[in-house]
Amino acid sequence: MGVVRQEKSSELCVVVRARDLTKIYHRGAEEVRAVDGVSFEIERGEFVAVVGPSGAGKTTLLQLLGGMDRPSSGSLSIAGRNLANLSDSELTRLRRDEIGFVFQHFGLIPTLTVAENIALPGLFSGRQVKDRVTDLMDRVGIAHRRSHRPSQLSGGEMQRVAIARSLVNFPSLLLADEPTGNLDSQTSERIIDLLSSLGSDNLTVVVVTHNERLAEAARRSLVLCDGRLA
Amino acid sequence: MILELVRLAIKNLSRRRLRSSVTAAGVAIAVAALYSLVSFQRGYQSGLKSELDRLGAHLLVVPKGCPYDAASIALHGASWPCYLKSEYLESVRTTPNVSVAAPVFMSAVYTPDTGVQSVYCGVERNILGVKRTWRVQGRFPASGEVLVGSEQASSHKWRIGETVGLPGLPNRTAKISGVIDATQGADDLFYFLPLKDAQRIFGRLQELTHILVRLDRPERMEEVVNSLRGCGAGLEMNVVPLAHLFHTIENLVQSTRMLLGCVALVALLAAGAGLSNTVLMAVVERTREIGVLRAIGASAGNIFSLIWVETQALCMAGCAVGIVVAAFGSRWIEEWLRSRLPFAPHGTLVRPEALVIALCLVSTLVIGTLAGLLPAWRAAKMAPVEAIRAAGGA
């Protein structure tokens, strides 16, 4: 009885569960195993770094975790939902409600202001996010730039806006692809501090990075090499 | 959400202002052509109909020759190349079912100094039985008097009872017996003299230019026309039923309208193709951005709507500009059309109408919808994974 309760409790704590996860691409006649039989679990509130050399399959893994691509084989569940059983529209809902994305290239809409960019996911979820946007701008320290456009911001400011945007819909999982890749070392430090602080909200953070300092800041690292966990 | 989507779409369009402006200008030109064509068609039809209604007659009896030229002269006023003998009037009057047969002698005088043409009509009192919409201030002219159209009276500042020199006729004077209230037709520009006076002044005693005929029972027009064509004077005159004239002129103008219609249609299709191409290009350029939107929760439907709304916004902006340009440029458009038409009624031909504006909006909506389908579909089916791939990930 006690064992069952413990399993259920552990089940509730796991946000990401991958079992023998594989992604195969076909490049002409050649078969590329970008992710090859990877298994792991990530618990709520964990800050995990995915590291490895270029071409190791880090970004492909992130795409799978984000429900933007489907695995060739194996199983993957995010926030208790098995991605294999989800339709395209259910995957969209999962991305919208459970997952936040931060891109290396920031991915901000150049014609929108800082506040409008942060509020954008709310447009698709139909939520009233005005107060949430104000809170997030304060939290990432960008409130004084609320009416500015991305072209008027520095790289660090743009990434802070992107992080705020990823948090608008209260996700349980934040995925960041090289969030410091386009930033200088001083600005990178601030972004690392910001990402590290998110764990205190029970938010699970997975970052793909080459940045050693960011990998060190993570509680755990998944090292990928040729699509496999080292 | 829809409003937010529209705002987002408009902001996206402002990103490439020059390209958006050029595309919208293409739509504007097409819409302006459509607006002008439809306005002209409606204005022409109603102008022609009211001009014929103002003439008040069911039949027009004119000398042998082209009946349409004759009808145009009778409607707009000019010198006639040939004449009817006055004695034919009696044959017309005695034809069964003819209620009024009003003889007219019309001549125009050109004054080279001023460049003004003055049109004189010799009429008998029974013209009032045909021109039933006339409101005459004063009375019908007796010999030595003149009844003046409203525009001539106001431009010369003439008053009833005043004796004036007849324009274009040196040493001829007449007393103004009355002024006709504005008819919004060519009658406002004419001088009406007693028939005998006009025949004497222009040296055509015993001659008429046309006879306006009103019937007791218009539904029996064919019988009257056949009787008139079969009478003794029938070989010397043309009997023109004005309803037939209306349809014939309409048919003559139809070819011009068809040509303009084809131009408007081709312009609309070309604008639609240009629009589709522009938006398609924008979709390709924004692949990464669309991927990012999909990654942060936009559904395929959201992306489809966004691109479709962008296309519609561009199309509607072009439509609005096109309507405004056509409305303000209608004077020039009308002049251009008049110079190319065999017959154009008096009054405004191209005028703004809610129905025409609605037609332009609906046409633009259809073109925008069709033009937006391909780029919107292409954007919607884009896989979200494009976002990270476009970012150069492994």
Coordinates of C-alpha atoms in Angstrom, one line a residue:
Chain A
M1 CA 0.0 0.0 0.0
G2 CA 2.8 2.3 1.0
V3 CA 4.7 1.4 -2.1
V4 CA 1.8 2.2 -4.4
R5 CA 1.3 5.7 -2.7
Q6 CA 5.0 6.4 -3.2
E7 CA 4.8 5.4 -6.9
K8 CA 1.7 7.7 -7.4
S9 CA 3.5 10.6 -5.7
S10 CA 6.6 10.0 -7.9
E11 CA 4.3 9.9 -10.9
L12 CA 2.9 13.4 -10.0
C13 CA 6.4 14.8 -9.6
V14 CA 7.6 13.6 -13.1
V15 CA 7.1 16.2 -15.8
V16 CA 9.0 14.5 -18.6
R17 CA 9.3 10.8 -19.0
A18 CA 11.2 9.4 -22.1
R19 CA 11.5 5.7 -22.7
D20 CA 13.7 4.5 -25.5
L21 CA 13.0 7.7 -27.4
T22 CA 14.3 7.6 -31.0
K23 CA 14.1 10.0 -33.9
I24 CA 15.3 8.9 -37.3
Y25 CA 15.6 11.3 -40.3
H26 CA 16.1 10.2 -43.8
R27 CA 18.5 12.2 -45.9
G28 CA 18.1 10.5 -49.3
A29 CA 19.0 6.9 -48.8
E30 CA 20.9 7.7 -45.6
E31 CA 19.3 7.1 -42.2
V32 CA 20.2 9.6 -39.6
R33 CA 19.4 8.6 -36.0
A34 CA 19.3 12.1 -34.4
V35 CA 18.1 10.7 -31.1
D36 CA 18.8 7.0 -30.5
G37 CA 17.0 5.1 -27.7
V38 CA 17.2 7.8 -25.0
S39 CA 15.5 7.2 -21.7
F40 CA 15.2 9.7 -18.8
E41 CA 12.9 11.4 -16.4
I42 CA 12.8 15.0 -15.3
E43 CA 10.9 16.0 -12.1
R44 CA 8.9 19.1 -11.4
G45 CA 11.1 22.1 -10.5
E46 CA 14.3 20.6 -11.9
F47 CA 16.7 22.6 -13.9
V48 CA 18.3 20.3 -16.5
A49 CA 20.9 21.1 -19.1
V50 CA 21.2 19.1 -22.3
V51 CA 24.8 19.3 -23.4
G52 CA 27.0 17.7 -26.0
P53 CA 28.9 18.5 -29.2
S54 CA 27.3 20.0 -32.3
G55 CA 25.2 17.5 -34.2
A56 CA 24.7 15.3 -31.1
G57 CA 20.9 15.6 -31.3
K58 CA 20.3 18.2 -28.6
T59 CA 17.9 20.4 -30.6
T60 CA 16.1 17.3 -32.0
L61 CA 15.5 16.2 -28.4
L62 CA 14.2 19.6 -27.5
Q63 CA 11.8 19.6 -30.5
L64 CA 10.5 16.2 -29.3
L65 CA 10.1 17.4 -25.7
G66 CA 8.3 20.5 -27.0
G67 CA 5.8 18.4 -29.1
M68 CA 6.9 20.1 -32.2
D69 CA 8.0 16.8 -33.7
R70 CA 7.0 13.2 -33.2
P71 CA 9.4 10.4 -32.2
S72 CA 10.0 7.6 -34.7
S73 CA 9.8 5.1 -31.8
G74 CA 9.8 4.9 -28.0
S75 CA 7.4 6.8 -25.7
L76 CA 7.4 10.3 -24.4
S77 CA 5.0 11.8 -21.9
I78 CA 4.9 15.5 -20.9
A79 CA 2.9 16.6 -17.8
G80 CA 1.3 13.2 -17.7
R81 CA 0.2 13.1 -21.3
N82 CA 1.6 10.5 -23.8
L83 CA 2.5 12.5 -26.9
A84 CA 2.0 9.4 -29.1
N85 CA -1.7 9.5 -28.4
L86 CA -2.2 13.2 -29.1
S87 CA -3.7 14.7 -32.3
D88 CA -2.1 17.8 -33.9
S89 CA -4.6 20.1 -32.2
E90 CA -4.0 18.4 -28.8
L91 CA -0.3 18.9 -29.3
T92 CA -1.0 22.6 -30.0
R93 CA -3.0 22.8 -26.8
L94 CA -0.2 21.1 -24.9
R95 CA 2.4 23.5 -26.3
R96 CA 0.1 26.4 -25.5
D97 CA -0.9 25.4 -21.9
E98 CA 2.1 23.3 -20.6
I99 CA 5.2 24.4 -22.4
G100 CA 7.1 27.6 -22.8
F101 CA 9.8 28.1 -25.4
V102 CA 12.9 30.3 -25.4
F103 CA 14.9 30.5 -28.7
Q104 CA 18.4 31.5 -29.3
H105 CA 17.2 33.9 -31.9
F106 CA 14.6 35.3 -29.4
G107 CA 11.7 34.9 -31.9
L108 CA 10.2 38.2 -31.1
I109 CA 7.7 39.9 -33.5
P110 CA 9.5 43.1 -34.6
T111 CA 6.3 45.1 -35.1
L112 CA 5.0 44.5 -31.6
T113 CA 6.1 46.3 -28.4
V114 CA 7.7 44.4 -25.5
A115 CA 4.3 44.2 -23.7
E116 CA 2.5 43.0 -26.8
N117 CA 5.2 40.4 -27.5
I118 CA 4.9 39.0 -24.0
A119 CA 1.1 38.9 -24.2
L120 CA 1.1 37.1 -27.6
P121 CA 0.6 33.5 -26.2
G122 CA -2.5 34.9 -24.4
L123 CA -3.9 35.8 -27.7
F124 CA -3.9 32.2 -28.8
S125 CA -5.1 30.8 -25.4
G126 CA -7.8 33.4 -25.1
R127 CA -6.7 34.3 -21.5
Q128 CA -6.7 37.7 -20.0
V129 CA -3.0 38.2 -19.4
K130 CA -2.7 42.0 -18.8
D131 CA -1.8 41.7 -15.1
R132 CA 0.4 38.7 -15.8
V133 CA 2.3 40.6 -18.4
T134 CA 2.9 43.4 -15.9
D135 CA 4.1 41.0 -13.3
L136 CA 6.4 39.2 -15.7
M137 CA 7.9 42.5 -17.0
D138 CA 8.7 43.4 -13.4
R139 CA 10.2 40.0 -12.7
V140 CA 12.5 39.9 -15.7
G141 CA 13.4 43.6 -15.2
I142 CA 12.1 44.9 -18.5
A143 CA 9.1 47.0 -17.2
H144 CA 10.8 50.3 -18.2
R145 CA 10.9 49.0 -21.8
R146 CA 7.3 48.0 -22.1
S147 CA 6.5 50.2 -25.1
H148 CA 9.7 49.7 -26.9
R149 CA 10.1 47.5 -30.0
P150 CA 12.6 44.6 -30.2
S151 CA 14.8 46.6 -32.5
Q152 CA 15.3 49.2 -29.7
L153 CA 16.4 46.5 -27.2
S154 CA 19.8 44.9 -26.5
G155 CA 20.3 41.2 -26.9
G156 CA 19.9 40.5 -23.2
E157 CA 16.7 42.6 -23.0
M158 CA 15.3 40.7 -26.0
Q159 CA 16.0 37.4 -24.3
R160 CA 14.4 38.6 -21.1
V161 CA 11.3 39.5 -23.1
A162 CA 11.4 36.0 -24.7
I163 CA 11.6 34.4 -21.2
A164 CA 8.7 36.5 -20.0
R165 CA 6.7 35.5 -23.0
S166 CA 7.3 31.8 -22.4
L167 CA 5.9 32.1 -18.9
V168 CA 2.7 33.9 -19.7
N169 CA 0.4 30.9 -19.8
F170 CA 1.8 29.4 -16.6
P171 CA 3.6 26.4 -18.2
S172 CA 4.9 23.5 -16.3
L173 CA 7.9 23.0 -18.6
L174 CA 10.2 25.6 -20.0
L175 CA 12.4 24.6 -22.9
A176 CA 15.3 26.9 -23.9
D177 CA 17.5 26.4 -27.0
E178 CA 20.9 28.0 -26.5
P179 CA 19.3 31.0 -24.6
T180 CA 22.8 32.6 -24.2
G181 CA 24.1 31.7 -27.6
N182 CA 23.7 35.2 -29.0
L183 CA 24.7 37.1 -25.8
D184 CA 28.0 38.4 -24.3
S185 CA 29.3 36.8 -21.1
Q186 CA 28.0 39.5 -18.8
T187 CA 24.5 39.4 -20.2
S188 CA 24.6 35.6 -20.3
E189 CA 25.2 35.7 -16.5
R190 CA 22.0 37.6 -15.9
I191 CA 20.0 35.3 -18.1
I192 CA 21.5 32.2 -16.3
D193 CA 20.5 33.8 -12.9
L194 CA 17.0 34.4 -14.3
L195 CA 16.6 30.8 -15.5
S196 CA 18.0 29.4 -12.3
S197 CA 15.5 31.4 -10.3
L198 CA 12.5 29.9 -12.1
G199 CA 12.9 26.5 -10.4
S200 CA 11.6 28.1 -7.2
D201 CA 8.2 28.4 -8.9
N202 CA 8.1 24.6 -9.4
L203 CA 8.8 25.2 -13.1
T204 CA 10.8 22.6 -14.8
V205 CA 13.5 24.1 -17.0
V206 CA 15.3 22.2 -19.8
V207 CA 18.1 24.1 -21.6
V208 CA 20.1 23.1 -24.6
T209 CA 23.5 24.8 -24.3
H210 CA 27.1 24.9 -25.1
N211 CA 27.6 27.4 -22.3
E212 CA 29.6 25.7 -19.5
R213 CA 28.5 28.3 -16.9
L214 CA 24.8 27.6 -17.8
A215 CA 25.4 23.8 -17.6
E216 CA 27.0 24.3 -14.2
A217 CA 24.0 26.3 -13.0
A218 CA 21.7 23.4 -13.9
R219 CA 20.9 20.8 -11.2
R220 CA 21.5 18.0 -13.7
S221 CA 23.0 17.6 -17.1
L222 CA 22.0 15.2 -19.9
V223 CA 25.1 14.6 -22.1
L224 CA 24.2 13.6 -25.6
C225 CA 26.7 12.2 -28.0
D226 CA 25.7 10.8 -31.4
G227 CA 22.0 10.8 -30.3
R228 CA 22.7 8.8 -27.2
L229 CA 23.0 9.7 -23.6
A230 CA 26.6 9.4 -22.5
Chain B
M1 CA -9.4 37.7 -30.2
I2 CA -10.5 38.7 -33.7
L3 CA -9.7 42.3 -33.0
E4 CA -6.3 41.4 -31.6
L5 CA -5.7 39.3 -34.7
V6 CA -6.6 42.2 -37.0
R7 CA -4.3 44.5 -35.0
L8 CA -1.5 42.0 -35.3
A9 CA -2.2 41.6 -39.1
I10 CA -2.1 45.4 -39.7
K11 CA 1.1 45.7 -37.7
N12 CA 2.6 42.9 -39.8
L13 CA 1.7 44.8 -43.0
S14 CA 3.4 47.9 -41.8
R15 CA 6.6 46.0 -41.6
R16 CA 7.1 46.2 -45.4
R17 CA 5.4 49.5 -46.2
L18 CA 6.6 49.9 -49.8
R19 CA 5.6 46.4 -50.8
S20 CA 2.3 46.6 -49.0
S21 CA 1.6 50.1 -50.6
V22 CA 2.3 48.9 -54.1
T23 CA 0.1 45.8 -53.7
A24 CA -2.7 47.9 -52.2
A25 CA -2.3 50.4 -55.1
G26 CA -2.9 47.5 -57.5
V27 CA -6.1 46.7 -55.7
A28 CA -7.1 50.4 -55.6
I29 CA -6.7 50.7 -59.4
A30 CA -8.9 47.7 -59.9
V31 CA -11.5 48.9 -57.5
A32 CA -11.5 52.4 -58.9
A33 CA -12.1 50.9 -62.4
L34 CA -15.0 48.7 -61.0
Y35 CA -16.5 51.6 -59.1
S36 CA -16.4 53.9 -62.1
L37 CA -17.8 51.3 -64.4
V38 CA -20.7 50.3 -62.2
S39 CA -21.5 53.9 -61.2
F40 CA -21.4 54.9 -64.8
Q41 CA -23.7 52.1 -65.8
R42 CA -26.2 53.0 -63.2
G43 CA -25.8 56.8 -63.8
Y44 CA -26.1 56.3 -67.5
Q45 CA -29.3 54.2 -67.3
S46 CA -31.0 56.5 -64.8
G47 CA -29.8 59.6 -66.7
L48 CA -31.1 58.3 -70.0
K49 CA -34.4 57.2 -68.6
S50 CA -35.0 60.5 -66.8
E51 CA -34.0 62.4 -69.9
L52 CA -36.5 60.5 -72.0
D53 CA -39.1 60.9 -69.2
R54 CA -38.5 64.6 -69.2
L55 CA -39.1 64.7 -72.9
G56 CA -42.6 63.7 -71.9
A57 CA -43.5 62.0 -75.2
H58 CA -44.2 58.4 -76.1
L59 CA -43.2 58.9 -79.7
L60 CA -40.8 61.2 -81.5
V61 CA -41.5 62.0 -85.2
V62 CA -38.3 63.2 -86.9
P63 CA -37.2 63.7 -90.6
K64 CA -35.9 60.7 -92.5
G65 CA -32.3 59.9 -91.6
C66 CA -30.7 58.3 -88.5
P67 CA -33.4 58.3 -85.9
Y68 CA -30.8 58.2 -83.1
D69 CA -28.9 61.2 -84.2
A70 CA -32.3 63.0 -84.5
A71 CA -33.2 61.8 -81.0
S72 CA -29.9 63.0 -79.6
I73 CA -30.4 66.5 -81.2
A74 CA -34.0 66.7 -79.9
L75 CA -32.8 65.8 -76.4
H76 CA -29.7 68.0 -76.2
G77 CA -30.4 70.7 -78.7
A78 CA -28.6 71.6 -81.9
S79 CA -29.3 72.7 -85.5
W80 CA -31.0 70.0 -87.6
P81 CA -29.7 68.9 -90.9
C82 CA -33.1 68.3 -92.4
Y83 CA -36.8 69.2 -91.7
L84 CA -40.3 67.9 -91.7
K85 CA -43.1 69.7 -93.6
S86 CA -45.6 71.4 -91.3
E87 CA -48.4 69.7 -93.2
Y88 CA -47.3 66.3 -91.8
L89 CA -48.4 67.5 -88.4
E90 CA -52.1 67.2 -89.4
S91 CA -51.5 63.5 -90.4
V92 CA -50.0 62.9 -87.0
R93 CA -52.7 64.7 -85.1
T94 CA -55.5 62.8 -86.9
T95 CA -54.0 59.4 -86.2
P96 CA -56.2 57.4 -83.7
N97 CA -55.0 57.2 -80.1
V98 CA -52.7 60.3 -80.5
S99 CA -53.5 62.6 -77.5
V100 CA -51.1 65.4 -78.1
A101 CA -48.9 66.1 -81.2
A102 CA -46.6 69.0 -80.3
P103 CA -44.7 70.5 -83.2
V104 CA -41.1 71.8 -82.5
F105 CA -38.8 73.8 -84.7
M106 CA -35.3 73.7 -83.1
S107 CA -32.2 75.6 -84.2
A108 CA -28.9 76.5 -82.6
V109 CA -26.9 79.6 -83.0
Y110 CA -23.2 79.7 -82.3
T111 CA -21.6 83.0 -81.2
P112 CA -17.9 82.8 -82.1
D113 CA -17.0 85.7 -79.8
T114 CA -18.2 84.0 -76.6
G115 CA -18.0 80.4 -77.9
V116 CA -21.6 80.0 -76.6
Q117 CA -24.3 78.0 -78.5
S118 CA -27.9 79.2 -78.0
V119 CA -30.6 76.7 -78.7
Y120 CA -34.0 78.1 -79.7
C121 CA -37.2 76.0 -79.8
G122 CA -40.3 77.1 -81.6
V123 CA -43.3 75.5 -79.9
E124 CA -47.0 75.8 -79.6
R125 CA -49.0 75.9 -76.4
N126 CA -49.8 72.2 -76.6
I127 CA -46.1 71.5 -75.7
L128 CA -47.4 71.9 -72.1
G129 CA -49.5 68.7 -72.6
V130 CA -46.3 66.8 -73.3
K131 CA -43.9 68.5 -70.9
R132 CA -46.0 67.8 -67.9
T133 CA -43.2 68.2 -65.4
W134 CA -42.6 71.8 -66.4
R135 CA -43.4 74.5 -63.8
V136 CA -43.7 77.8 -65.6
Q137 CA -43.2 81.1 -63.7
G138 CA -45.2 83.6 -65.8
R139 CA -47.0 82.5 -68.9
F140 CA -46.6 80.8 -72.2
P141 CA -45.1 83.3 -74.8
A142 CA -47.2 85.1 -77.3
S143 CA -45.7 86.5 -80.5
G144 CA -42.6 88.7 -79.7
E145 CA -42.1 87.0 -76.4
V146 CA -39.8 84.2 -75.1
L147 CA -40.0 81.5 -72.4
V148 CA -36.6 80.9 -70.9
G149 CA -35.0 77.8 -69.3
S150 CA -34.0 78.3 -65.6
E151 CA -30.2 78.2 -66.2
Q152 CA -30.3 80.8 -69.0
A153 CA -32.5 83.1 -66.9
S154 CA -30.2 82.9 -63.9
S155 CA -27.0 83.2 -65.9
H156 CA -28.3 86.3 -67.7
K157 CA -30.1 87.6 -64.6
W158 CA -33.2 88.1 -66.6
R159 CA -36.6 88.9 -65.0
I160 CA -40.1 88.2 -66.3
G161 CA -41.4 91.2 -68.2
E162 CA -38.0 92.4 -69.2
T163 CA -37.3 92.9 -72.9
V164 CA -33.9 91.4 -73.9
G165 CA -31.7 90.9 -76.9
L166 CA -31.9 87.3 -78.0
P167 CA -28.4 85.7 -77.7
G168 CA -26.7 84.9 -81.0
L169 CA -29.5 86.8 -83.0
P170 CA -28.3 90.3 -83.6
N171 CA -31.0 93.0 -83.6
R172 CA -33.7 90.6 -82.4
T173 CA -35.4 91.3 -79.1
A174 CA -38.1 89.6 -77.1
K175 CA -40.0 90.2 -73.9
I176 CA -39.6 87.5 -71.3
S177 CA -43.1 86.0 -70.7
G178 CA -41.9 83.3 -68.2
V179 CA -39.2 81.2 -66.8
I180 CA -39.3 77.4 -66.5
D181 CA -38.3 76.1 -63.1
A182 CA -35.2 73.9 -63.1
T183 CA -35.8 70.5 -64.8
Q184 CA -32.2 69.2 -64.4
G185 CA -32.3 68.6 -68.1
A186 CA -31.4 70.3 -71.4
D187 CA -34.6 72.4 -71.3
D188 CA -32.9 74.5 -68.6
L189 CA -30.6 75.8 -71.4
F190 CA -33.1 76.4 -74.1
Y191 CA -35.1 79.5 -75.3
F192 CA -38.7 78.7 -76.2
L193 CA -40.4 81.0 -78.8
P194 CA -43.8 80.7 -80.4
L195 CA -43.5 78.3 -83.3
K196 CA -44.3 80.9 -86.0
D197 CA -41.7 83.4 -84.6
A198 CA -39.0 80.7 -84.6
Q199 CA -39.9 79.6 -88.2
R200 CA -39.8 83.2 -89.3
I201 CA -36.5 84.1 -87.5
F202 CA -34.7 81.1 -89.0
G203 CA -36.4 81.4 -92.4
R204 CA -38.1 78.0 -92.3
L205 CA -41.8 78.9 -92.6
Q206 CA -43.8 75.7 -93.1
E207 CA -41.1 73.5 -91.7
L208 CA -40.6 71.6 -88.4
T209 CA -37.7 69.7 -86.9
H210 CA -39.7 67.2 -84.9
I211 CA -43.0 66.4 -83.4
L212 CA -43.4 65.2 -79.8
V213 CA -46.4 62.7 -79.6
R214 CA -48.2 61.7 -76.5
L215 CA -50.7 58.8 -76.7
D216 CA -54.0 58.2 -75.0
R217 CA -53.1 54.6 -74.4
P218 CA -49.3 54.0 -74.5
E219 CA -49.9 50.2 -74.5
R220 CA -51.2 50.5 -78.0
M221 CA -48.1 52.2 -79.3
E222 CA -47.4 49.6 -82.0
E223 CA -50.7 50.3 -83.6
V224 CA -50.0 54.0 -83.7
V225 CA -46.5 53.5 -85.0
N226 CA -47.9 51.3 -87.8
S227 CA -50.6 53.9 -88.6
L228 CA -48.1 56.7 -88.8
R229 CA -45.7 54.7 -91.0
G230 CA -48.6 53.8 -93.3
C231 CA -50.0 57.3 -93.7
G232 CA -49.4 59.5 -96.7
A233 CA -46.5 61.3 -95.0
G234 CA -45.1 58.0 -93.6
L235 CA -42.3 57.8 -96.2
E236 CA -41.0 61.2 -95.3
M237 CA -40.7 60.8 -91.6
N238 CA -39.2 58.4 -89.0
V239 CA -41.4 57.4 -86.1
V240 CA -39.3 56.6 -83.1
P241 CA -40.9 55.0 -80.0
L242 CA -38.9 56.3 -77.1
A243 CA -39.0 53.1 -75.1
H244 CA -37.4 51.4 -78.1
L245 CA -34.9 54.2 -78.4
F246 CA -34.0 53.7 -74.7
H247 CA -33.2 50.0 -75.3
T248 CA -31.4 50.7 -78.6
I249 CA -29.1 53.2 -77.0
E250 CA -28.6 50.9 -74.1
N251 CA -27.5 48.2 -76.6
L252 CA -25.2 50.6 -78.3
V253 CA -23.5 51.5 -75.1
Q254 CA -23.4 47.9 -74.1
S255 CA -20.3 47.2 -76.2
T256 CA -18.4 50.1 -74.5
R257 CA -19.6 48.8 -71.1
M258 CA -18.5 45.2 -72.0
L259 CA -15.0 46.5 -72.9
L260 CA -14.7 48.5 -69.7
G261 CA -16.1 45.5 -67.7
C262 CA -13.4 43.3 -69.1
V263 CA -10.8 45.9 -68.2
A264 CA -12.2 46.0 -64.6
L265 CA -12.3 42.2 -64.4
V266 CA -8.8 41.8 -65.7
A267 CA -7.6 44.5 -63.3
L268 CA -9.3 42.8 -60.4
L269 CA -7.8 39.4 -61.3
A270 CA -4.3 40.9 -61.8
A271 CA -4.6 42.7 -58.4
G272 CA -5.7 39.4 -56.8
A273 CA -2.8 37.5 -58.3
G274 CA -0.4 40.3 -57.2
L275 CA -1.9 40.3 -53.8
S276 CA -1.6 36.5 -53.5
N277 CA 2.0 36.6 -54.6
T278 CA 2.9 39.4 -52.2
V279 CA 1.4 37.5 -49.2
L280 CA 2.9 34.2 -50.3
M281 CA 6.3 35.9 -50.4
A282 CA 5.8 37.3 -46.9
V283 CA 4.9 33.9 -45.7
V284 CA 8.1 32.4 -47.0
E285 CA 10.1 35.2 -45.5
R286 CA 8.4 34.7 -42.2
T287 CA 8.8 30.9 -42.0
R288 CA 10.7 31.2 -38.7
E289 CA 8.3 33.6 -37.2
I290 CA 5.3 31.4 -38.1
G291 CA 7.2 28.5 -36.5
V292 CA 7.7 30.5 -33.4
L293 CA 4.0 31.4 -33.3
R294 CA 3.1 27.7 -33.6
A295 CA 5.6 26.8 -30.9
I296 CA 4.1 29.3 -28.4
G297 CA 0.6 28.0 -28.9
A298 CA -0.8 29.2 -32.2
S299 CA -3.0 26.6 -33.8
A300 CA -3.0 26.0 -37.6
G301 CA -6.3 27.8 -37.6
N302 CA -4.8 30.8 -35.8
I303 CA -2.1 31.0 -38.4
F304 CA -4.5 30.6 -41.3
S305 CA -6.7 33.4 -39.8
L306 CA -3.7 35.7 -39.3
I307 CA -2.5 35.4 -42.9
W308 CA -6.0 35.6 -44.3
V309 CA -6.8 38.7 -42.2
E310 CA -3.5 40.2 -43.4
T311 CA -4.6 39.6 -47.0
Q312 CA -8.0 41.0 -46.4
A313 CA -6.6 44.1 -44.6
L314 CA -4.3 44.8 -47.6
C315 CA -7.2 44.3 -49.9
M316 CA -9.6 46.5 -47.9
A317 CA -7.1 49.2 -47.7
G318 CA -6.7 49.1 -51.5
C319 CA -10.5 49.0 -51.8
A320 CA -11.0 52.1 -49.6
V321 CA -8.3 54.1 -51.5
G322 CA -9.8 53.0 -54.9
I323 CA -13.3 54.1 -53.9
V324 CA -12.1 57.5 -52.6
V325 CA -9.9 58.1 -55.7
A326 CA -12.8 57.1 -58.0
A327 CA -15.3 59.2 -56.1
F328 CA -13.0 62.3 -56.2
G329 CA -11.9 61.6 -59.8
S330 CA -15.5 60.9 -61.1
R331 CA -15.6 64.3 -62.9
W332 CA -12.5 63.3 -65.0
I333 CA -13.7 59.8 -65.5
E334 CA -17.1 61.1 -66.7
E335 CA -15.5 63.5 -69.1
W336 CA -13.4 60.7 -70.5
L337 CA -16.3 58.4 -70.9
R338 CA -18.5 61.1 -72.5
S339 CA -15.9 61.7 -75.1
R340 CA -16.0 58.0 -76.1
L341 CA -19.8 57.5 -76.1
P342 CA -22.1 58.0 -79.1
F343 CA -24.8 59.4 -76.8
A344 CA -24.6 60.5 -73.2
P345 CA -27.5 61.9 -71.2
H346 CA -27.4 65.4 -69.6
G347 CA -26.5 65.5 -65.9
T348 CA -24.1 63.5 -63.7
L349 CA -23.3 60.0 -65.0
V350 CA -20.8 58.8 -62.3
R351 CA -22.1 59.5 -58.8
P352 CA -21.4 57.8 -55.5
E353 CA -24.0 55.3 -54.4
A354 CA -24.1 53.1 -51.4
L355 CA -25.0 50.1 -53.5
V356 CA -21.9 50.6 -55.8
I357 CA -19.7 51.0 -52.7
A358 CA -21.2 47.8 -51.3
L359 CA -20.6 46.0 -54.6
C360 CA -16.9 47.1 -54.6
L361 CA -16.5 46.0 -50.9
V362 CA -18.0 42.6 -51.7
S363 CA -15.9 42.1 -54.8
T364 CA -12.8 43.0 -52.9
L365 CA -13.8 40.6 -50.1
V366 CA -14.2 37.8 -52.7
I367 CA -10.8 38.7 -54.4
G368 CA -9.1 39.0 -51.0
T369 CA -10.5 35.7 -49.8
L370 CA -9.4 33.9 -53.0
A371 CA -6.0 35.6 -53.0
G372 CA -5.5 34.8 -49.3
L373 CA -6.4 31.1 -49.4
L374 CA -3.1 29.8 -50.9
P375 CA -0.7 31.8 -48.6
A376 CA -2.9 31.2 -45.6
W377 CA -3.1 27.5 -46.3
R378 CA 0.6 27.3 -46.9
A379 CA 1.4 29.1 -43.7
A380 CA -1.1 27.0 -41.7
K381 CA 0.4 23.7 -42.8
M382 CA 3.9 24.7 -41.9
A383 CA 5.3 22.4 -39.2
P384 CA 6.2 24.2 -35.9
V385 CA 9.6 22.4 -36.0
E386 CA 10.5 24.9 -38.7
A387 CA 11.1 27.5 -36.0
I388 CA 14.1 25.8 -34.4
R389 CA 15.4 24.4 -37.7
A390 CA 15.3 28.0 -39.2
A391 CA 17.3 29.0 -36.1
G392 CA 20.0 26.6 -37.3
G393 CA 19.8 23.9 -34.7
A394 CA 21.2 20.4 -35.1

